[in-house]
Coordinates of C-alpha atoms in Angstrom, one line a residue:
M161 CA 5.2 -31.8 -2.2
V162 CA 3.2 -34.4 -0.5
T163 CA 4.6 -35.5 2.9
S164 CA 4.2 -39.1 3.9
D165 CA 3.1 -40.1 7.4
K166 CA 6.5 -41.8 7.8
E167 CA 8.4 -38.5 7.1
K168 CA 6.1 -36.6 9.5
F169 CA 6.8 -39.1 12.4
D170 CA 10.4 -40.2 11.9
G171 CA 11.7 -36.6 11.7
S172 CA 13.1 -36.8 8.2
Y173 CA 10.7 -34.1 7.0
T174 CA 12.1 -30.5 7.2
P175 CA 9.4 -27.8 6.9
R176 CA 9.9 -25.2 4.2
P177 CA 8.9 -21.5 4.5
T178 CA 6.0 -22.1 2.1
D179 CA 4.5 -24.7 4.4
K180 CA 3.8 -21.9 7.0
M181 CA 1.6 -20.0 4.6
Y182 CA -1.1 -22.7 4.7
G183 CA -1.7 -21.8 8.4
I184 CA -2.4 -18.1 7.8
T185 CA -6.0 -17.3 8.6
N186 CA -5.7 -13.5 9.0
L187 CA -3.1 -12.0 6.7
K188 CA -4.2 -8.5 7.7
S189 CA -2.6 -9.1 11.1
Y190 CA 0.8 -9.5 9.3
V191 CA 0.2 -6.7 6.7
P192 CA -2.1 -4.2 8.5
L193 CA -2.6 -1.8 5.5
L194 CA -5.4 -1.8 3.0
L195 CA -4.5 -0.4 -0.3
D196 CA -6.5 2.8 -0.9
M197 CA -6.1 5.3 -3.7
N198 CA -7.1 8.1 -1.3
Q199 CA -4.5 7.1 1.4
L200 CA -1.6 7.0 -1.1
N201 CA -0.1 4.2 0.9
Y202 CA 1.1 2.0 -1.9
D203 CA 4.8 2.3 -1.2
A204 CA 4.4 1.4 2.5
W205 CA 2.0 -1.4 1.7
K206 CA 4.3 -2.8 -1.0
E207 CA 7.3 -2.9 1.4
I208 CA 5.3 -4.7 4.1
F209 CA 3.7 -7.1 1.7
K210 CA 6.9 -7.9 -0.1
T211 CA 8.7 -8.5 3.3
H212 CA 5.9 -10.9 4.2
C213 CA 6.2 -12.8 1.0
L214 CA 10.0 -13.0 1.3
G215 CA 9.5 -14.5 4.7
Y216 CA 7.3 -17.2 3.3
N217 CA 9.6 -17.8 0.3
V218 CA 6.9 -16.9 -2.2
Y219 CA 8.0 -13.5 -3.5
N220 CA 9.3 -15.2 -6.6
H221 CA 5.7 -15.7 -7.6
L222 CA 5.2 -11.9 -7.7
D223 CA 8.4 -10.8 -9.4
G224 CA 8.2 -13.5 -12.1
S225 CA 11.5 -15.1 -11.2
N226 CA 9.8 -18.4 -10.3
K227 CA 10.1 -20.7 -13.3
L228 CA 6.8 -22.0 -14.6
H229 CA 5.7 -25.1 -12.9
D230 CA 2.7 -27.3 -13.5
D231 CA 2.7 -29.2 -10.2
T232 CA -0.3 -29.0 -7.9
E233 CA 1.6 -27.4 -5.0
W234 CA 3.1 -24.6 -7.1
I235 CA -0.4 -23.8 -8.6
T236 CA -1.9 -23.8 -5.1
I237 CA 0.8 -21.5 -3.7
K238 CA 0.4 -19.2 -6.7
N239 CA -3.3 -18.9 -6.1
I240 CA -3.0 -18.3 -2.4
V241 CA -0.6 -15.4 -3.0
K242 CA -2.9 -14.0 -5.7
R243 CA -5.8 -14.3 -3.2
W244 CA -3.7 -12.4 -0.7
L245 CA -3.2 -9.6 -3.2
Y246 CA -6.9 -9.3 -4.0
G247 CA -7.7 -9.3 -0.3
F248 CA -5.8 -6.0 0.3
L249 CA -7.5 -4.0 -2.4
M250 CA -10.4 -1.6 -1.9
Q251 CA -13.3 -2.6 -4.1
F252 CA -12.6 0.2 -6.6
V253 CA -9.0 -0.8 -7.0
R254 CA -9.8 -4.5 -7.3
Q255 CA -12.4 -3.8 -10.0
S256 CA -9.8 -1.7 -11.9
I257 CA -7.1 -4.4 -12.0
I258 CA -9.0 -7.7 -12.0
N259 CA -8.7 -9.5 -15.3
T260 CA -9.8 -13.0 -16.2
D261 CA -6.9 -15.4 -16.3
A262 CA -4.3 -12.8 -15.3
T263 CA -1.1 -14.2 -13.9
I264 CA 0.0 -13.2 -10.4
V265 CA 2.8 -11.2 -12.1
D266 CA 0.2 -9.4 -14.1
V267 CA -1.9 -8.6 -11.0
W268 CA 1.2 -7.3 -9.1
K269 CA 2.2 -5.1 -12.0
S270 CA -1.3 -3.8 -12.5
I271 CA -1.5 -2.7 -8.9
E272 CA 1.9 -0.9 -9.2
D273 CA 0.9 0.8 -12.4
L274 CA -2.4 1.9 -11.1
F275 CA -0.9 3.6 -8.1
H276 CA 2.1 5.1 -10.0
E277 CA -0.1 6.5 -12.8
N278 CA -2.2 8.5 -10.4
K279 CA 0.7 9.8 -8.3
E280 CA 1.4 13.0 -10.3
N281 CA -2.3 13.9 -10.6
K282 CA -2.8 13.3 -6.9
D283 CA 0.3 15.4 -6.1
I284 CA -1.0 18.4 -8.0
E285 CA -4.4 18.1 -6.5
L286 CA -3.2 17.7 -2.9
D287 CA -0.6 20.5 -3.3
D288 CA -3.3 22.9 -4.5
E289 CA -5.7 21.9 -1.7
L290 CA -2.9 22.4 0.9
R291 CA -2.1 25.8 -0.4
N292 CA -5.7 26.9 -0.2
I293 CA -6.7 25.6 3.2
Q294 CA -8.5 28.4 5.2
L295 CA -9.1 28.6 8.9
G296 CA -12.8 29.3 8.5
Y297 CA -14.7 28.2 11.6
S298 CA -12.2 25.6 12.7
T299 CA -10.2 25.9 15.8
I300 CA -6.5 26.5 15.4
M301 CA -5.9 22.9 16.5
E302 CA -8.3 21.5 13.8
Y303 CA -6.8 23.9 11.2
C304 CA -3.2 22.7 12.0
N305 CA -4.3 19.1 12.0
H306 CA -6.0 19.6 8.6
I307 CA -2.7 21.0 7.2
K308 CA -0.7 18.2 8.7
A309 CA -3.0 15.6 7.2
F310 CA -2.5 17.0 3.7
A311 CA 1.2 17.3 4.3
D312 CA 1.3 13.6 5.4
L313 CA -0.6 12.5 2.3
L314 CA 1.9 14.4 0.1
A315 CA 4.8 12.9 1.9
N316 CA 3.6 9.5 0.7
I317 CA 4.2 10.5 -2.9
R318 CA 7.1 12.9 -2.8
P319 CA 9.7 14.3 -0.4
A320 CA 8.2 15.9 2.7
I321 CA 7.3 19.5 2.7
S322 CA 9.6 21.6 4.9
D323 CA 8.2 22.9 8.2
R324 CA 9.0 26.4 7.0
H325 CA 6.7 26.0 4.0
L326 CA 4.0 24.4 6.2
V327 CA 4.1 27.4 8.6
T328 CA 3.8 29.8 5.6
Y329 CA 0.8 27.9 4.2
A330 CA -0.8 28.0 7.7
L331 CA -0.2 31.7 8.1
I332 CA -1.6 32.4 4.6
G333 CA -4.9 30.6 5.5
L334 CA -5.6 32.6 8.6
F335 CA -8.4 35.2 8.3
E336 CA -8.3 38.9 9.3
K337 CA -8.6 38.2 13.0
Y338 CA -4.9 37.0 12.9
A339 CA -3.7 39.6 10.3
H340 CA -1.1 40.8 12.8
V341 CA 0.8 37.4 12.5
K342 CA 0.5 37.1 8.7
P343 CA 3.7 37.7 6.7
T344 CA 3.9 40.7 4.6
S345 CA 5.4 39.8 1.3

């Protein structure tokens, strides 16, 4: 929608939420997460990104509920939102989903599919690694932080592991020096 100078100065122009999006220069200050397959942060990122798009009245471009338009403003907004999406992807993820002439709905769906397809495999891999963490030459603090880091990653893709199970995993990974505190099954 083109605004005339008369509308700008006589007060008859009412800004729309989409007007604000043209002034965004650093979207990462609004959505501070970068999508990364290793961080398993898709669900958190999606919630923040979706909320941002709802605030600017452009989420309908992502979910496909926006009826097809051919006007210049609609095409510009669509491309800005698509550029936002590409800007939050690690290079590997971007290369995996980028497709010539893909619609914004296609890009949104491809991102979701990519992260959901890998969830189960990543769950099994992380669970196995968590169960096999050993103290080795780490300090107890480093060892516990390592276990917590794996537990946090798993919590991004399934319900959190109970503290009781985490303590059991930690005790199992201790070496003989701490045999007196290991459980006897």
